[in-house]
Amino acid sequence: MINKNIFSKIIGWVIAIIFLTIILLPIIYVAATSLKIPLEIRTSGSLFPQGGITFENWVKAFRNVPLTKYLFNSTVVAISSTIITLLIAVPTIYTVVRFKTGGAVLPSLILGTYVMPPIVVTVPIFAIIKTLGLQDTLVGLILVHSMMNIPLAFWLLDSYIRNIPVELEHAAWVDGYSKFDTLLKIVYPLIKPGVLSTGVVCLIMSWNEFLFALILTYSDASKTFPIGISQYIGEHGMQFGEMSAAALAGIIPIYIVVFIFSKNLVEGLGRSGVKG
Amino acid sequence: MASVELRNVWKIYKGDVEAVKDVSWKCEDREFFSILGPSGCGKSSSLRMIAGLEEITEGQILFNDKVVNDLRPKERNIAMVFENWALYPNLNVYENIAFPLRARKMSKEVIDEKVKTAAKFLDLEPILKKNARHLSGGEMQRVSIGRAIVREPDVLIMDEPISHLDASLRARMREELKTQVSRLGVTTLYITHDQVESMAMADRIAVMNLGEIQQIGTPLNIYHHPSNEFVAGFIGEPPANFVDCAVIKDDGKFRVTCSAFQFILDDVWTKRFTAAPQQKVRLGVRPEDISISFTESSNCCGLEVDFVEIQGDRTIITLKVGDQLFLSEILGDVRPEIGQTIYVKFNQEHIHFFSQEDGKNIFFDAEMES
């Protein structure tokens, strides 16, 4: 029995290590590249720096492109759009699930927009944002990102709300609360882990979003971090070292967020049952 | 305090599912009124319409003779105890009980006083700070009652409040609930599928089946004078026995015969059958209204013993009646052999005759008169 246990444990570890390597290898590569001497990057294909470590790429990355400004823009856009997404998605999904608002049409319509490739709507969205005079502003991008994430939030929150025993809400109505108060005082506290993990996912989606940011922003005032990264590909070729440094600088904040909420995220995405 | 009245209430769900069909009854002020029926009989739909959780398809619901059809749940001043208790898992016991008071924007001091009084009443003081998730079944049940009574509702609705408890606790809770509710003197609607609960607690019972009211009356009335075969079969444990019989007039007497036995009816029944002659009937007899003897006597029927179930204080003997089985309940310890023929007599005071067509108690009016 003991042998069997050890054996299965070893298998488990091997699988875990294989997975971790697959997931972490690109990031390790990026981290290593950001510390290599620029010349080495072009000539050597080795994973780890051979010719010594330098912070030159990091310094240049921040000097050649206003990366700090872009990271700031990304932060503003990600946080604001996530808040707007949640503010709209939570009540919406609640009424759709509980009161069948929109019948069968609304939920499938919302999910349909999630399935559709975003490139399809770039032209109309650009036209709308331009009509509103919001092109090249953070507000414009925030609006587009929050709309973009609503189907995702909708889909993630659905099972949380379904898992709440409906009697809890009925009890609250009978106890004298309106439907909105019931959502606020009873439903929201129960789905809070789900709302948090949904928020983190939306944050990541917005942080990494490239297509809409590319067409809607064109000055440093509103460009976001993924657009910034693309700027290291210039007329004079690709600045791999600087790009790696910038990429890492952009990954770190979102990793910290995920790390802080990881307990919530795992708990939330894995299980979404609230027992009454 | 309030009376509750349903007038020709219908509930039709999507796809023409008729959950409640033309139901009318009135529960008087301070009455303990029970709605009893098997699952799917429309009792839950009825109570959800009374509570305002569901729309009324047709008809009227009145509280204190005022129509409340269009009032929202919070405007009806009702309280509800749910089947799964529906305690708010994010709140502790104190906050659960205080929750309806907070909705009414009462001051902190008033809330505190009311919650403490309710807690004392229900013996919940030691667990006030406990989270609702971590309570035992009995505690949850008491908290849900506390939450219901703390704001002095006009009507208290209980939906299978003790059916999730285990058997021994359930028996104790029946008694406790009844005591608490009568101390409060609040109009109570008690919904259950368990006839024992209804019989033990209710002032009056409305028996429902397939969306329709079968009978409304006091527990004893319903037990002794069921209006139809369903009520007779649903109330009582073990259930009543039924068999198709012919009634033959024979020399001024009426003889009930079926494939397995025959017996002659007494004077009361003779009078009734003379007044309203019937030939094909369905005899209904409760297990405890069958008496047995090992020796033959006049007007008794010999039946073969199929099974004997010993329960200590009483014995349940299954008898073969043609291809059907009859249960009889005999007080004390009787041990007939399986396969043996024993002689049974029916207590004619408590037998009923139902229509073979619609199951109605043919002599219901006559029974009620006597």
XYZ file of C-alpha atoms in Angstrom:
646
model
C 0.000 0.000 0.000
C 2.742 2.405 1.018
C 4.643 1.712 -2.185
C 1.552 2.383 -4.200
C 1.051 5.700 -2.429
C 4.604 6.799 -3.067
C 4.335 5.698 -6.662
C 1.195 7.706 -7.284
C 2.747 10.677 -5.517
C 5.770 10.535 -7.795
C 3.563 10.331 -10.858
C 1.683 13.354 -9.561
C 4.855 15.336 -9.119
C 6.180 14.414 -12.537
C 2.974 15.548 -14.187
C 2.987 18.747 -12.148
C 6.577 19.508 -13.124
C 5.892 18.871 -16.814
C 2.942 21.235 -16.692
C 4.829 23.878 -14.758
C 7.705 23.738 -17.243
C 5.379 24.128 -20.194
C 3.661 27.070 -18.544
C 6.703 28.760 -17.080
C 9.252 28.196 -19.841
C 8.219 31.180 -21.981
C 8.205 33.427 -18.935
C 11.609 32.201 -17.820
C 12.830 32.773 -21.342
C 11.484 36.313 -21.344
C 13.020 37.014 -17.947
C 16.365 35.620 -19.046
C 16.305 37.483 -22.337
C 15.616 40.778 -20.602
C 18.880 40.351 -18.728
C 21.034 39.358 -21.705
C 23.437 41.646 -23.539
C 21.612 42.822 -26.712
C 24.254 41.313 -28.996
C 23.913 37.926 -27.363
C 20.186 37.854 -28.000
C 20.789 38.098 -31.726
C 23.531 35.528 -31.887
C 22.871 32.927 -29.241
C 19.782 30.845 -28.836
C 20.615 29.688 -25.315
C 18.055 30.004 -22.595
C 20.263 31.564 -19.950
C 22.609 34.544 -20.407
C 26.076 33.368 -21.445
C 27.879 36.678 -21.627
C 26.921 38.070 -18.247
C 23.906 39.889 -16.885
C 22.965 43.455 -17.748
C 20.115 45.787 -16.907
C 20.669 47.731 -20.078
C 17.484 46.397 -21.673
C 15.395 47.495 -18.726
C 16.798 51.011 -18.745
C 16.344 51.350 -22.500
C 12.888 49.855 -22.436
C 11.644 52.552 -20.119
C 13.607 55.312 -21.897
C 12.642 54.571 -25.503
C 8.961 54.013 -24.879
C 6.870 55.829 -22.193
C 6.209 52.498 -20.555
C 5.306 53.956 -17.151
C 2.582 56.016 -18.747
C 1.286 52.973 -20.623
C 1.269 50.836 -17.506
C -0.611 53.597 -15.730
C -3.134 53.777 -18.597
C -3.550 50.018 -18.534
C -4.166 50.090 -14.792
C -6.807 52.796 -15.110
C -8.529 51.057 -18.004
C -8.436 47.586 -16.443
C -9.711 48.653 -13.027
C -12.380 51.044 -14.313
C -13.691 48.714 -16.983
C -13.811 45.809 -14.530
C -15.828 47.855 -12.058
C -18.257 48.951 -14.784
C -18.527 45.377 -16.076
C -19.382 44.034 -12.636
C -21.817 46.848 -11.874
C -23.721 46.012 -15.035
C -23.241 42.251 -15.147
C -24.219 41.334 -11.570
C -27.734 42.853 -11.617
C -28.224 41.799 -15.244
C -27.385 38.163 -14.748
C -29.414 38.175 -11.536
C -32.586 39.289 -13.274
C -31.954 37.035 -16.236
C -31.480 33.955 -14.051
C -34.145 34.661 -11.461
C -36.815 36.602 -13.265
C -36.181 35.287 -16.778
C -35.721 38.842 -18.013
C -35.356 38.751 -21.776
C -36.656 35.193 -21.914
C -34.435 32.845 -23.842
C -33.324 35.546 -26.274
C -31.295 37.837 -24.042
C -28.967 35.201 -22.524
C -28.214 33.628 -25.891
C -27.694 37.067 -27.390
C -25.216 37.977 -24.669
C -23.367 34.696 -24.996
C -23.455 35.048 -28.777
C -21.435 38.243 -28.596
C -18.853 36.369 -26.570
C -18.438 33.707 -29.229
C -18.105 36.234 -32.031
C -14.513 37.205 -32.958
C -13.903 40.802 -31.803
C -12.342 41.789 -35.135
C -15.822 41.601 -36.671
C -17.005 44.618 -34.700
C -13.893 46.752 -34.815
C -15.244 49.006 -37.553
C -18.644 49.732 -35.978
C -17.061 50.183 -32.567
C -14.538 52.590 -33.977
C -17.372 54.496 -35.667
C -19.412 54.652 -32.453
C -16.481 55.787 -30.337
C -15.587 58.395 -32.949
C -19.164 59.691 -33.040
C -19.020 60.043 -29.288
C -15.752 61.904 -29.658
C -14.036 59.408 -27.410
C -11.377 58.126 -29.775
C -7.871 58.196 -28.324
C -9.184 58.652 -24.778
C -9.062 56.323 -21.802
C -12.824 56.759 -21.334
C -13.483 55.357 -24.794
C -11.307 52.338 -24.188
C -12.805 51.793 -20.729
C -16.303 51.710 -22.231
C -15.301 49.266 -24.940
C -13.469 46.992 -22.520
C -16.347 46.915 -20.069
C -18.806 46.017 -22.819
C -16.399 43.414 -24.147
C -16.172 41.705 -20.749
C -19.872 41.638 -19.906
C -20.601 38.345 -21.713
C -17.660 36.743 -19.948
C -18.756 38.024 -16.541
C -22.285 36.929 -17.345
C -21.140 33.442 -18.130
C -18.915 33.164 -15.052
C -21.513 34.514 -12.620
C -24.391 32.424 -13.917
C -23.719 29.288 -11.881
C -23.070 31.260 -8.696
C -26.526 32.758 -8.784
C -28.166 29.512 -9.835
C -26.620 27.768 -6.849
C -28.209 30.042 -4.281
C -31.347 28.417 -2.904
C -34.177 30.572 -4.195
C -35.911 30.313 -0.818
C -33.312 32.670 0.629
C -34.506 35.389 -1.700
C -38.141 34.558 -1.052
C -37.457 34.733 2.663
C -35.945 38.172 2.210
C -38.937 39.388 0.186
C -41.309 38.124 2.824
C -39.104 39.728 5.462
C -39.770 43.056 3.821
C -36.988 43.677 1.335
C -37.323 44.787 -2.254
C -35.791 42.709 -5.020
C -32.887 45.105 -5.297
C -32.240 45.106 -1.535
C -32.380 41.318 -1.619
C -29.705 41.290 -4.293
C -27.587 43.665 -2.257
C -28.015 42.187 1.210
C -28.460 38.461 0.608
C -27.414 37.488 -2.891
C -24.324 39.652 -3.227
C -22.627 38.494 0.001
C -23.157 34.902 -1.087
C -21.762 35.328 -4.592
C -18.958 37.623 -3.498
C -16.223 35.012 -4.109
C -17.626 34.575 -7.592
C -17.799 38.317 -8.191
C -14.185 38.691 -7.051
C -12.867 35.923 -9.259
C -14.939 37.198 -12.181
C -13.448 40.617 -11.533
C -9.936 39.226 -11.649
C -10.634 37.464 -14.938
C -12.068 40.683 -16.412
C -9.039 42.572 -15.128
C -6.730 40.148 -16.913
C -8.750 40.299 -20.126
C -8.688 44.084 -20.150
C -5.019 44.265 -19.194
C -4.045 41.997 -22.075
C -6.490 43.358 -24.638
C -4.713 44.394 -27.836
C -7.119 44.734 -30.752
C -9.465 47.452 -29.500
C -6.618 49.317 -27.842
C -4.798 49.284 -31.161
C -7.631 50.838 -33.158
C -8.938 53.210 -30.495
C -5.750 54.740 -29.094
C -2.994 56.423 -30.969
C -1.290 58.872 -28.668
C 0.772 58.270 -25.559
C -2.058 59.759 -23.520
C -4.212 56.711 -24.035
C -2.048 53.854 -25.290
C -2.018 50.809 -23.085
C 0.692 48.384 -22.176
C 0.126 45.735 -24.931
C 0.321 48.523 -27.536
C 3.481 49.719 -25.852
C 5.044 46.295 -26.267
C 4.363 46.353 -29.977
C 6.321 49.595 -30.260
C 9.594 47.789 -29.737
C 9.063 46.410 -33.193
C 10.267 49.377 -35.151
C 11.899 50.463 -38.344
C 15.258 49.371 -37.028
C 14.172 45.852 -36.328
C 12.895 44.165 -33.268
C 14.295 45.119 -29.877
C 14.007 41.688 -28.255
C 15.782 42.610 -25.065
C 13.806 45.752 -24.401
C 10.615 44.031 -25.390
C 11.292 41.249 -22.909
C 12.008 43.717 -20.150
C 8.818 45.631 -20.944
C 6.798 42.437 -21.145
C 8.021 41.361 -17.754
C 7.256 44.785 -16.332
C 3.737 44.343 -17.618
C 3.283 40.788 -16.413
C 4.391 41.470 -12.859
C 1.480 43.701 -11.733
C -1.171 41.330 -13.051
C 0.659 38.373 -11.493
C 0.594 40.136 -8.149
C -3.143 40.717 -8.469
C -3.745 37.079 -9.371
C -1.505 35.990 -6.501
C -3.450 38.115 -3.995
C -6.767 36.775 -5.206
C -5.546 33.284 -6.033
C -7.386 31.710 -3.116
C -10.577 33.369 -4.257
C -9.921 32.545 -7.860
C -9.350 28.861 -7.305
C -12.220 28.609 -4.873
C -14.419 30.631 -7.169
C -13.695 29.026 -10.491
C -13.521 25.525 -9.114
C -16.570 25.484 -6.925
C -19.514 27.721 -7.115
C -21.880 26.246 -4.621
C -23.371 28.189 -1.772
C -25.107 25.870 0.575
C -28.022 27.418 2.346
C -53.940 39.238 13.214
C -55.943 38.330 10.191
C -58.154 35.837 8.478
C -57.058 34.411 5.141
C -59.479 33.569 2.412
C -59.074 32.071 -1.038
C -61.882 32.632 -3.506
C -61.918 30.448 -6.629
C -58.154 30.625 -6.927
C -56.451 29.126 -9.954
C -52.785 28.735 -10.730
C -51.917 27.739 -14.261
C -48.253 27.476 -15.160
C -46.761 27.756 -18.601
C -47.776 24.895 -20.818
C -51.244 24.671 -19.250
C -50.137 22.918 -16.101
C -53.011 23.426 -13.704
C -51.407 23.431 -10.269
C -54.324 24.864 -8.343
C -57.860 24.449 -9.603
C -60.663 26.630 -8.337
C -59.685 26.451 -4.695
C -61.744 28.255 -2.068
C -61.407 28.204 1.684
C -61.261 30.534 4.620
C -58.915 30.333 7.553
C -60.307 32.278 10.487
C -58.326 34.704 12.605
C -55.929 32.877 14.939
C -56.809 29.524 13.480
C -54.192 26.813 12.956
C -55.083 25.769 9.428
C -53.263 22.974 7.690
C -53.086 22.236 3.992
C -52.385 18.566 3.557
C -51.665 16.614 0.432
C -49.126 14.519 -1.439
C -46.342 16.250 -3.350
C -47.568 17.958 -6.475
C -51.057 18.487 -5.088
C -50.857 22.261 -5.368
C -50.346 23.058 -1.705
C -47.023 24.796 -2.255
C -48.384 26.803 -5.169
C -51.294 27.878 -2.964
C -49.056 29.070 -0.197
C -46.705 30.840 -2.579
C -49.662 32.743 -3.959
C -50.785 33.604 -0.434
C -47.287 34.837 0.370
C -47.172 36.849 -2.838
C -44.202 34.969 -4.232
C -46.200 33.874 -7.214
C -48.894 35.507 -9.280
C -52.471 34.375 -9.023
C -53.747 33.214 -12.398
C -57.377 33.710 -11.456
C -59.444 34.309 -8.347
C -58.900 36.350 -5.224
C -56.911 36.073 -2.044
C -58.166 38.103 0.885
C -56.556 39.004 4.186
C -59.094 40.303 6.690
C -61.633 40.459 3.849
C -59.390 42.775 1.829
C -58.125 41.614 -1.551
C -54.326 41.340 -1.517
C -53.807 40.011 -5.046
C -51.663 42.935 -6.107
C -49.715 43.457 -2.895
C -46.060 42.542 -2.847
C -44.828 40.031 -0.254
C -43.430 42.762 1.942
C -46.745 44.593 1.984
C -48.738 41.615 3.223
C -47.204 41.383 6.710
C -46.784 37.665 6.531
C -43.941 35.583 7.866
C -42.770 32.349 6.444
C -40.925 29.318 7.723
C -39.412 27.489 4.783
C -38.904 23.806 4.232
C -35.129 24.199 4.212
C -35.410 27.046 6.748
C -33.714 29.479 4.360
C -31.525 31.067 6.997
C -29.185 33.669 5.588
C -25.837 31.857 5.630
C -23.853 35.080 5.617
C -25.391 36.259 8.886
C -25.290 35.030 12.459
C -28.337 33.969 14.431
C -28.899 37.429 15.916
C -28.742 39.107 12.521
C -30.965 36.479 10.963
C -33.674 37.205 13.493
C -33.098 40.959 13.257
C -33.205 40.931 9.460
C -36.954 41.563 9.007
C -36.824 44.283 11.675
C -34.000 46.058 9.879
C -36.173 46.133 6.761
C -38.660 48.144 8.791
C -35.971 50.621 9.809
C -36.545 50.103 13.529
C -34.147 51.665 15.986
C -31.230 49.660 17.291
C -32.658 49.475 20.815
C -36.062 48.229 19.670
C -34.453 45.613 17.430
C -32.214 44.445 20.238
C -35.109 44.129 22.625
C -37.304 42.259 20.170
C -34.556 39.872 19.100
C -33.661 39.108 22.714
C -37.310 38.468 23.597
C -37.713 36.117 20.656
C -34.440 34.391 21.506
C -35.568 33.868 25.068
C -38.923 32.562 23.913
C -37.251 30.018 21.645
C -34.322 29.244 23.913
C -31.820 30.605 21.420
C -29.844 32.894 23.731
C -26.709 30.744 23.912
C -26.285 30.604 20.146
C -27.125 34.179 19.158
C -23.597 34.871 17.958
C -23.247 31.597 16.088
C -23.149 31.671 12.308
C -26.262 30.290 10.676
C -24.180 27.805 8.701
C -23.058 26.033 11.828
C -26.368 25.167 13.435
C -28.007 21.803 13.933
C -31.328 21.065 12.246
C -33.347 21.741 15.366
C -31.548 25.020 16.008
C -32.023 26.178 12.416
C -35.675 25.396 12.715
C -36.012 27.458 15.889
C -34.090 30.350 14.371
C -36.340 30.342 11.323
C -39.358 30.476 13.614
C -37.688 33.267 15.565
C -37.181 35.234 12.389
C -40.817 34.653 11.473
C -42.409 35.679 14.760
C -40.103 38.525 15.786
C -42.062 41.115 13.840
C -45.497 39.939 14.932
C -46.896 39.011 11.521
C -50.583 38.875 10.691
C -50.198 35.445 9.190
C -47.548 32.821 9.806
C -47.013 30.448 6.917
C -45.097 27.249 7.524
C -44.047 25.121 4.582
C -43.098 21.632 5.707
C -41.146 23.173 8.584
C -40.150 19.932 10.250
C -40.041 17.432 7.427
C -36.233 17.669 7.245
C -35.736 16.695 10.868
C -35.168 13.121 11.945
C -38.078 11.136 13.283
C -37.539 11.542 17.019
C -36.890 15.271 16.780
C -39.886 15.631 14.515
C -42.203 14.166 17.111
C -40.898 16.595 19.734
C -41.011 19.517 17.346
C -44.666 18.884 16.530
C -45.522 19.431 20.134
C -43.162 22.389 20.531
C -44.397 24.148 17.395
C -48.001 23.760 18.375
C -47.310 25.136 21.861
C -45.327 28.094 20.574
C -47.857 29.007 17.929
C -50.811 28.808 20.279
C -48.937 30.952 22.817
C -48.445 33.557 20.101
C -52.044 33.361 18.980
C -51.205 34.047 15.361
C -53.133 32.873 12.300
C -51.121 29.943 11.021
C -51.127 28.195 7.676
C -49.290 24.922 7.938
C -48.397 23.091 4.749
C -47.386 19.464 4.959
C -47.544 16.114 3.235
C -47.458 14.311 6.569
C -50.945 13.526 7.790
C -49.632 12.851 11.292
C -48.475 16.474 11.592
C -51.766 17.817 10.330
C -53.808 15.580 12.579
C -51.733 16.410 15.626
C -51.525 20.162 15.238
C -54.234 21.676 13.091
C -57.571 23.104 14.143
C -58.806 22.413 10.650
C -57.313 20.614 7.677
C -57.789 21.184 3.970
C -56.885 18.022 2.085
C -55.672 18.681 -1.441
C -54.979 16.406 -4.356
C -54.234 17.137 -8.017
C -54.785 20.846 -7.469
C -58.223 20.479 -5.961
C -59.560 20.682 -2.449
C -60.802 17.239 -1.447
C -62.191 18.049 1.960
C -61.988 20.701 4.652
C -62.743 19.903 8.248
C -61.443 19.211 11.706
C -58.912 16.377 11.978
C -61.399 13.987 13.569
C -64.099 14.883 11.111
C -61.846 14.139 8.193
C -60.621 10.961 9.770
C -64.033 9.568 10.580
C -65.990 10.979 7.675
C -63.781 11.175 4.599
C -65.529 12.826 1.678
C -63.962 10.519 -0.880
C -61.717 7.547 -1.399
C -58.581 9.679 -1.715
C -59.070 11.305 1.689
C -59.886 7.980 3.300
C -56.742 6.441 1.841
C -54.456 9.380 2.512
C -55.335 9.924 6.154
C -54.512 7.149 8.546
C -51.550 4.856 8.939
C -51.579 2.056 7.901
C -53.858 3.218 5.065
C -57.472 2.199 4.703
C -58.492 -0.842 2.664
C -60.756 -0.681 -0.349
C -62.533 -3.358 -2.316
C -65.254 -3.312 -4.976
C -68.458 -4.873 -3.689
C -72.029 -5.468 -4.690
C -74.876 -4.622 -2.339
C -77.751 -7.040 -2.668
C -81.148 -6.587 -1.068
C -82.077 -9.863 0.476
C -85.075 -10.435 2.663
C -85.311 -6.801 3.833
C -81.610 -6.822 4.698
C -78.715 -5.542 2.674
C -75.830 -7.899 2.000
C -72.390 -6.664 0.931
C -70.587 -9.207 -1.200
C -67.279 -9.350 -2.914
C -65.311 -12.269 -4.299
C -63.799 -13.115 -0.926
C -66.439 -12.364 1.665
C -69.935 -11.221 2.387
C -71.660 -9.726 5.380
C -75.009 -8.240 6.285
C -75.328 -4.532 7.017
C -76.682 -3.251 10.308
C -79.798 -1.113 10.819
C -78.103 2.245 10.279
C -76.774 1.188 6.904
C -80.027 -0.520 6.002
C -81.807 2.764 6.511
C -79.284 4.598 4.372
C -79.366 2.068 1.564
C -83.142 2.028 1.623
C -83.172 5.781 1.201
C -80.615 5.696 -1.611
C -80.338 2.265 -3.165
C -76.920 1.377 -4.592
C -75.751 -1.799 -6.185
C -72.117 -1.322 -7.023
C -69.987 0.296 -4.337
C -66.448 0.390 -3.100
C -66.123 -0.602 0.509
C -63.578 1.323 2.584
C -62.502 0.119 5.980
C -59.639 1.230 8.216
C -57.245 -1.399 9.546
C -58.242 -0.683 13.143
C -61.916 -1.224 12.337
C -61.327 -4.849 11.535
C -61.601 -7.288 14.419
C -60.503 -10.882 14.189
C -61.377 -14.116 15.833
C -60.078 -17.652 15.452
C -63.549 -19.129 15.618
C -66.421 -18.608 13.275
C -69.449 -16.646 14.432
C -72.468 -15.096 12.719
C -71.969 -12.428 10.053
C -68.199 -12.771 9.936
C -65.950 -13.484 6.956
C -63.214 -16.066 6.778
C -60.013 -14.702 5.243
C -56.591 -16.207 4.710
C -53.612 -14.681 6.570
C -50.917 -13.500 4.164
C -48.422 -11.890 6.546
C -48.102 -10.974 10.207
C -46.160 -7.924 11.315
C -45.477 -7.744 15.011
C -45.086 -4.266 16.447
C -45.212 -5.033 20.141
C -48.203 -3.035 21.244
C -50.188 -4.065 18.190
C -50.078 -6.545 15.354
C -50.643 -5.805 11.716
C -52.132 -8.761 9.908
C -52.304 -8.809 6.130
C -55.288 -10.705 4.816
C -56.007 -12.030 1.343
C -59.171 -10.624 -0.163
C -59.409 -12.166 -3.592
C -56.342 -10.875 -5.414
C -56.117 -7.859 -3.094
C -54.627 -7.497 0.345
C -56.336 -6.041 3.404
C -54.401 -4.674 6.347
C -55.852 -5.107 9.777
C -54.487 -3.629 12.940
C -55.109 -5.563 16.116
C -54.185 -4.247 19.534
C -51.974 -6.552 21.529
C -49.914 -9.500 20.491
C -51.815 -11.903 18.242
C -50.000 -14.627 16.319
C -52.024 -16.308 13.624
C -50.164 -18.665 11.317
C -49.501 -17.553 7.782
C -51.974 -19.338 5.519
C -54.406 -19.882 8.366
C -58.014 -18.779 7.885
C -59.229 -16.319 10.495
C -62.639 -14.756 10.903
C -62.995 -11.007 10.611
C -65.747 -8.560 11.402
C -65.894 -4.982 10.252
C -66.854 -2.269 12.710
C -69.850 -1.061 10.742
C -69.938 2.257 12.526
C -66.741 3.210 10.750
C -66.983 1.662 7.328
C -67.643 3.790 4.262
C -69.061 3.204 0.839
C -67.546 5.047 -2.082
C -68.774 5.401 -5.604
C -67.007 3.115 -8.056
C -67.151 5.865 -10.673
C -65.808 9.001 -8.979
C -64.672 7.786 -5.580
C -67.069 10.041 -3.658
C -68.361 8.951 -0.288
C -71.905 7.981 -1.224
C -73.349 8.530 2.223
C -71.202 11.510 3.230
C -74.170 13.724 4.099
C -75.853 10.946 6.032
C -72.641 10.256 7.943
C -72.239 13.912 8.842
C -75.818 14.112 10.091
C -75.561 11.220 12.472
